[in-house]
mmCIF file of C-alpha atoms in Angstrom:
data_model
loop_
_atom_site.group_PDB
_atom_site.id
_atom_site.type_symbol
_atom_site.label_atom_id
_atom_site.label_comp_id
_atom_site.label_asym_id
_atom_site.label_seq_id
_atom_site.Cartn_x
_atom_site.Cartn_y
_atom_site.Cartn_z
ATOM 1 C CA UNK A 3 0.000 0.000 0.000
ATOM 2 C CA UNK A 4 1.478 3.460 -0.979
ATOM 3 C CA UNK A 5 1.908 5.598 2.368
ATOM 4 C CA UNK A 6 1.464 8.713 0.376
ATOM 5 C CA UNK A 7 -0.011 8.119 -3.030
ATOM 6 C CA UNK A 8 1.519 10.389 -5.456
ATOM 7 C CA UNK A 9 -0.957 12.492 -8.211
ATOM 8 C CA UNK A 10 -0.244 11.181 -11.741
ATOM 9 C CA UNK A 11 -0.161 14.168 -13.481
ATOM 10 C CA UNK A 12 2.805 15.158 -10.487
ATOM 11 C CA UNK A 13 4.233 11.434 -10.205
ATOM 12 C CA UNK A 14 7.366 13.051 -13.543
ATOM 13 C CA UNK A 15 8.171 15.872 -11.068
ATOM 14 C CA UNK A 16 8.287 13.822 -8.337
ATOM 15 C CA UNK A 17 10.618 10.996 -10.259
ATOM 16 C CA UNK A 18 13.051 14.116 -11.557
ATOM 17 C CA UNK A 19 13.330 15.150 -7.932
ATOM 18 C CA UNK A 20 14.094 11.923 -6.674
ATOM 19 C CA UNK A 21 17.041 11.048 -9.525
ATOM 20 C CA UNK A 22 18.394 14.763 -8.739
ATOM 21 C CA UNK A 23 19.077 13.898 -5.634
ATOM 22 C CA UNK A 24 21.245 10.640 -6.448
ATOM 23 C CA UNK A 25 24.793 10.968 -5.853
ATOM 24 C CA UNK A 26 25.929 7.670 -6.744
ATOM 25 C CA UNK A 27 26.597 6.586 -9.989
ATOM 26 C CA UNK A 28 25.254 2.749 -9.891
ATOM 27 C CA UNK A 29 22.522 4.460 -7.861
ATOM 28 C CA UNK A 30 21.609 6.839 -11.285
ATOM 29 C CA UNK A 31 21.970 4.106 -13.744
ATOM 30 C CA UNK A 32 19.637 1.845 -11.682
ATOM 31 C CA UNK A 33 17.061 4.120 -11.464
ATOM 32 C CA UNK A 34 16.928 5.223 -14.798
ATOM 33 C CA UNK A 35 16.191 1.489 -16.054
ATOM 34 C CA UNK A 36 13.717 1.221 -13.672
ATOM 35 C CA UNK A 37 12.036 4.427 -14.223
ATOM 36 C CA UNK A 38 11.301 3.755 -17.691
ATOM 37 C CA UNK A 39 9.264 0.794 -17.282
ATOM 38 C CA UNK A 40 5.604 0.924 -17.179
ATOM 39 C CA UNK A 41 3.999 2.356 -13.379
ATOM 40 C CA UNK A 42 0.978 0.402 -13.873
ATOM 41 C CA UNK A 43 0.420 -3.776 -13.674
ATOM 42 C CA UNK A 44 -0.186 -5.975 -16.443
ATOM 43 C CA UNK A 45 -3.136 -7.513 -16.661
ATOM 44 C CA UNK A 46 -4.297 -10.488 -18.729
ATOM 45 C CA UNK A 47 -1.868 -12.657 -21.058
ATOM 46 C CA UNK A 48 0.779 -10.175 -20.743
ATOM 47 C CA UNK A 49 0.581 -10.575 -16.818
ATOM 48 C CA UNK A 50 1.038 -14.112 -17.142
ATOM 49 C CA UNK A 51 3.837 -13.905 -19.516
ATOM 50 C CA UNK A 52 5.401 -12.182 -16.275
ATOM 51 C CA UNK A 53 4.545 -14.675 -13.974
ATOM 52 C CA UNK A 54 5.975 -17.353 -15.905
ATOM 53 C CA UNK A 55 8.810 -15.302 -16.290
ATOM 54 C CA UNK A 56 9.154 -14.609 -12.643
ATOM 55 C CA UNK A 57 8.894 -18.369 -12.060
ATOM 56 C CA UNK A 58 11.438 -19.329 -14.536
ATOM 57 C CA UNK A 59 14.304 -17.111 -12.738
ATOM 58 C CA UNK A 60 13.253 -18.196 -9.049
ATOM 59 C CA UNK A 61 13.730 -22.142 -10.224
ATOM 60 C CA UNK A 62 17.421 -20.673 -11.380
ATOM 61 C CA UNK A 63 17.440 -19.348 -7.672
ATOM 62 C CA UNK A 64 17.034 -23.024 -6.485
ATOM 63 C CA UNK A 65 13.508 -22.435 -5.144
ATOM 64 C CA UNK A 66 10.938 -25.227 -5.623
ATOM 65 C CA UNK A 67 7.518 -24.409 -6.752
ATOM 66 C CA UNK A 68 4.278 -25.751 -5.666
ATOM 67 C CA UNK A 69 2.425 -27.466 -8.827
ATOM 68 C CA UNK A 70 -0.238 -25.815 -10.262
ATOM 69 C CA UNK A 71 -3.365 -26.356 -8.128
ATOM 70 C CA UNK A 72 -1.707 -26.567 -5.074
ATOM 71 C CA UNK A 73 -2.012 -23.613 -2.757
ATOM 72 C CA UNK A 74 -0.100 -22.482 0.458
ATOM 73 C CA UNK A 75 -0.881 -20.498 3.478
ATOM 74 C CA UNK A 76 2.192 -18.962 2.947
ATOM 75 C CA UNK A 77 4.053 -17.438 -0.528
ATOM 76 C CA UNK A 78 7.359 -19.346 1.041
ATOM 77 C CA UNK A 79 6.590 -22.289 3.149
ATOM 78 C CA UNK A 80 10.077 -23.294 3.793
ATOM 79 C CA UNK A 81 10.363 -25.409 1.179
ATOM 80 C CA UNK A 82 8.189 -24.780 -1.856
ATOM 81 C CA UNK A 83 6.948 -21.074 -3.270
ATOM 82 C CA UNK A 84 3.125 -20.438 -3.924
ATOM 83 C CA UNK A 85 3.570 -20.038 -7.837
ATOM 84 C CA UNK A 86 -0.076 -18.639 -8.088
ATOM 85 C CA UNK A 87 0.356 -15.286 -7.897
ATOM 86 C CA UNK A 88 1.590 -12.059 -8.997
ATOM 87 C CA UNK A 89 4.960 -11.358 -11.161
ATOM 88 C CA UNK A 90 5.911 -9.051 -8.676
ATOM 89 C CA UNK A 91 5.524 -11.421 -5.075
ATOM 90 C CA UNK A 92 7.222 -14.154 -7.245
ATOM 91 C CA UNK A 93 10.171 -11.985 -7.561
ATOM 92 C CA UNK A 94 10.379 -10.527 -3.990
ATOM 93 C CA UNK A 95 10.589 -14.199 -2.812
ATOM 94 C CA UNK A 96 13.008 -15.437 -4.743
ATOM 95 C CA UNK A 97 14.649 -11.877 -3.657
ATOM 96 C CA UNK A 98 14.120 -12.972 0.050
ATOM 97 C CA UNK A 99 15.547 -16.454 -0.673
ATOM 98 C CA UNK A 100 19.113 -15.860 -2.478
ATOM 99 C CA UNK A 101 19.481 -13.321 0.633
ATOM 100 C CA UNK A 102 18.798 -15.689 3.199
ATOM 101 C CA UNK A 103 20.951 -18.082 4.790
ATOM 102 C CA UNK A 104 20.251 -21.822 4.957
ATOM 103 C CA UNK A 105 18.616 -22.272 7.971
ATOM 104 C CA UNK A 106 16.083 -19.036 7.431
ATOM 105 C CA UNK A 107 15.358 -20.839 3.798
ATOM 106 C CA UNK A 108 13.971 -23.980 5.655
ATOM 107 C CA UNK A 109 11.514 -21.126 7.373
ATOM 108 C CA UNK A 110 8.070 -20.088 6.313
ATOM 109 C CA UNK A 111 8.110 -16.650 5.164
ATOM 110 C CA UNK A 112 11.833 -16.705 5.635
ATOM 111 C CA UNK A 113 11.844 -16.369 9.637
ATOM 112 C CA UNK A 114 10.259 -12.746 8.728
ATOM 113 C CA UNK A 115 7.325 -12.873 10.026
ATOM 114 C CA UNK A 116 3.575 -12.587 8.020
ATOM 115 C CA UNK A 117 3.453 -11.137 4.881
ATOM 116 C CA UNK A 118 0.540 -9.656 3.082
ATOM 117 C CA UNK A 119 -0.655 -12.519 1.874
ATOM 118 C CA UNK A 120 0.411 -15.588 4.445
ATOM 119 C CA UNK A 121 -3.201 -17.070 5.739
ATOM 120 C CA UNK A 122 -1.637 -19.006 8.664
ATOM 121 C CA UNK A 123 -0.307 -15.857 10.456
ATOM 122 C CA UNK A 124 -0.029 -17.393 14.079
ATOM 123 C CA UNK A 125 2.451 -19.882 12.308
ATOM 124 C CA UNK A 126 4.201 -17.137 10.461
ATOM 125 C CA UNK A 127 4.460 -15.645 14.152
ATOM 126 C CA UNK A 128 6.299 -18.190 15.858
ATOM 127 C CA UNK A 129 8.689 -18.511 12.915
ATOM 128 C CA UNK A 130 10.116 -15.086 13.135
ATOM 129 C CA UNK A 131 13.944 -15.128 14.410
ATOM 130 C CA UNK A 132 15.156 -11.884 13.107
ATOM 131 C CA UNK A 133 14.758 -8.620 15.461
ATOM 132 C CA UNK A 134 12.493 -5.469 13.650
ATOM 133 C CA UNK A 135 15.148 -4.078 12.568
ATOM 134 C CA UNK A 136 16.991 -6.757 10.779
ATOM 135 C CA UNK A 137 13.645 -7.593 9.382
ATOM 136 C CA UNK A 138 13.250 -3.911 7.949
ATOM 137 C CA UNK A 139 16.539 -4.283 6.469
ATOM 138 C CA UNK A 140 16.234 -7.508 4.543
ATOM 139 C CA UNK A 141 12.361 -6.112 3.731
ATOM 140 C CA UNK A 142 14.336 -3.064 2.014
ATOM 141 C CA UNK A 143 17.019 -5.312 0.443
ATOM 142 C CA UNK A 144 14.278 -8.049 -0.823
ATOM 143 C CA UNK A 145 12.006 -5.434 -2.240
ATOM 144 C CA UNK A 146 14.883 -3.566 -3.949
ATOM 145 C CA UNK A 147 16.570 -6.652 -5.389
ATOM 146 C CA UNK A 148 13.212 -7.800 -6.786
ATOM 147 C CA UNK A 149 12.363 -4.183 -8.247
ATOM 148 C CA UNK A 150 15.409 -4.501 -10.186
ATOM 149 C CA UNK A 151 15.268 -8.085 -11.299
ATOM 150 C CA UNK A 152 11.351 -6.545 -13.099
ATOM 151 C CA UNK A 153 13.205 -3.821 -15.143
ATOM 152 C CA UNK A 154 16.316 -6.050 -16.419
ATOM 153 C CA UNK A 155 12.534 -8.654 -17.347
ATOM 154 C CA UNK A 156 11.114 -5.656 -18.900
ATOM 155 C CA UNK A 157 8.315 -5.700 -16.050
ATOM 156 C CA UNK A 158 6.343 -2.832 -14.635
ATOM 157 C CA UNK A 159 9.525 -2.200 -11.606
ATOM 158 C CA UNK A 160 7.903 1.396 -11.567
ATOM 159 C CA UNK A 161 4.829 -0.079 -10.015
ATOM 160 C CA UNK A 162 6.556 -1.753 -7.627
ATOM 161 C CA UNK A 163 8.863 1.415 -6.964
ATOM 162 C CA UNK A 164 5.666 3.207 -6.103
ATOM 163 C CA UNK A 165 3.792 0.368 -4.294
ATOM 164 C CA UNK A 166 6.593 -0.415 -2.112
ATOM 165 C CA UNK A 167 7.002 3.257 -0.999
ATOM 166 C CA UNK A 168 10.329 4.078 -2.673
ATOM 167 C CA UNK A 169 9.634 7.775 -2.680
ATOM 168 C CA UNK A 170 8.468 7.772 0.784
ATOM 169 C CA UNK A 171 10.433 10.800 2.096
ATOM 170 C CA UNK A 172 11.416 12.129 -0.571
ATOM 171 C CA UNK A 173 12.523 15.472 0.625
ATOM 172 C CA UNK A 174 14.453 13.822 3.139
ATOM 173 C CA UNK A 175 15.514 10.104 3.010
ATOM 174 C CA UNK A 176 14.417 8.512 0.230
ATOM 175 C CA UNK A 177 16.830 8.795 -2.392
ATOM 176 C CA UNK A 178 20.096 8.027 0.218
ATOM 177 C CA UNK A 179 18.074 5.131 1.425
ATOM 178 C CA UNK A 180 17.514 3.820 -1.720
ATOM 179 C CA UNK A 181 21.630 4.273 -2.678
ATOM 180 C CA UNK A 182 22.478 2.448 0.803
ATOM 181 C CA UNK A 183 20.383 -0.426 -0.281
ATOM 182 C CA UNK A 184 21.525 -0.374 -3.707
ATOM 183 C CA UNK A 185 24.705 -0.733 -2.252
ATOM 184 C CA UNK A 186 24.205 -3.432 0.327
ATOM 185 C CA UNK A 187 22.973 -5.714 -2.504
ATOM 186 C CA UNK A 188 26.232 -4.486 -4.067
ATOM 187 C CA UNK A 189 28.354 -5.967 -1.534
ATOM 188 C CA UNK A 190 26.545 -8.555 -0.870
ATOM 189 C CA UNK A 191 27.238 -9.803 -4.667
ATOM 190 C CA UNK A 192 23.719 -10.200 -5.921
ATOM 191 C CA UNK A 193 24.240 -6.810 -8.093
ATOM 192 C CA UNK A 194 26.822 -6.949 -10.690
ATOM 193 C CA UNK A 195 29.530 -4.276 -10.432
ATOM 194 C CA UNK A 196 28.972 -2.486 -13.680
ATOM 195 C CA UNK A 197 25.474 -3.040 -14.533
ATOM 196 C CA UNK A 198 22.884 -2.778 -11.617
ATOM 197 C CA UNK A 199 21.612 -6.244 -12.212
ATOM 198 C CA UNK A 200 20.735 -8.462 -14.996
ATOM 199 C CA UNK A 201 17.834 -10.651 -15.610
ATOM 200 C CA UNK A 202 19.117 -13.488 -13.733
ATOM 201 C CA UNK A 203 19.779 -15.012 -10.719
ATOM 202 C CA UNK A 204 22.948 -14.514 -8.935
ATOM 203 C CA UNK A 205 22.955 -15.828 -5.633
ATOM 204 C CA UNK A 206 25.306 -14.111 -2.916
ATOM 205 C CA UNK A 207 28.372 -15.564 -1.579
ATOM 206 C CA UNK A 208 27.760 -13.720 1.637
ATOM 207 C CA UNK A 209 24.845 -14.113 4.272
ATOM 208 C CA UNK A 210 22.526 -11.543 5.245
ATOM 209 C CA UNK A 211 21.185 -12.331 8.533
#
């Protein structure tokens, strides 16, 4: 849900403000690949195109998928993904799983806590292991890594950018958040050095915990 939905007809104002305020080069050149992908969903064949997409890089992330018919409680259950929904969830999951270590992959929801979607929340409760603030962190990370991994698909990673609250702050925080995280998925190795990130998966050779 956007915190503070942003006009239309001032969302290009807003987006120029944001990218003036990026110091860092990777930062720029990320944001311009995302920003020129589409701000609203797909819908339709062309939204299932995605999802298949989406589901095709998380198997080269070494994530199982439910079969077709089968549905979860959770998106992540610690060993299979929910492959019936949305481009966009597909990708943050497979985000949350190449930054997790082992034992929080064998977790539902990645020893997170609930998500938006996870039915069985009093399970997704007792699962949780990481502090808030670790939990923010890998949040950020997860939702950045996946934004990027829709614009190097060609996906709407503008939507996302706006759903996720990306410009949250933007007079203040948002765009040297956004470069910190950039960079975190820098060192951790899931961004490549010269090109923000490609359209596959590259899982890190470090651990976030």
């Amino acid at each position: 849900m956007i915190l503070t939905p942003i006009p239309r007809e001032h969302l290009a104002a807003a987006l120029d403000r944001f990218a003036e305020q990026l110091d860092d080069p990777a930062a720029r050149v990320a944001f311009a690949r995302l920003r020129v992908t589409a701000a609203e969903r797909a819908h339709g064949p062309a939204a299932e195109t995605h999802r298949r997409e989406a589901l095709a890089l998380a198997r080269r992330c070494g994530m199982a998928i439910h079969p077709a018919g089968v549905r979860s409680a959770f998106n992540w259950d610690g060993t299979a993904l929910d492959g019936a929904t949305e481009a966009y969830v597909i990708l943050h999951e497979a985000a949350h799983f190449v930054l997790a270590p082992p034992e929080r992959r064998r977790l539902v929801d990645f020893g997170l806590g609930p998500g938006p979607d996870t039915a069985e929340r009093a399970a997704a409760e007792r699962a949780t292991i990481l502090p808030i603030v670790e939990r923010d962190a890998d949040e950020a990370a997860a939702s950045l890594l996946g934004i990027l991994w829709e614009a190097a698909l060609g996906q709407p990673a503008l939507a996302s950018f706006l759903d996720q609250n990306w410009l949250e702050g933007i007079e203040r925080s948002a765009a040297p958040h956004f470069t910190a995280v950039l960079r975190r998925l820098r060192r951790l190795g899931v961004v490549e050095t010269a090109l923000p990130v490609s359209g596959e998966c590259q899982p890190s050779t470090r651990e976030m915990r």
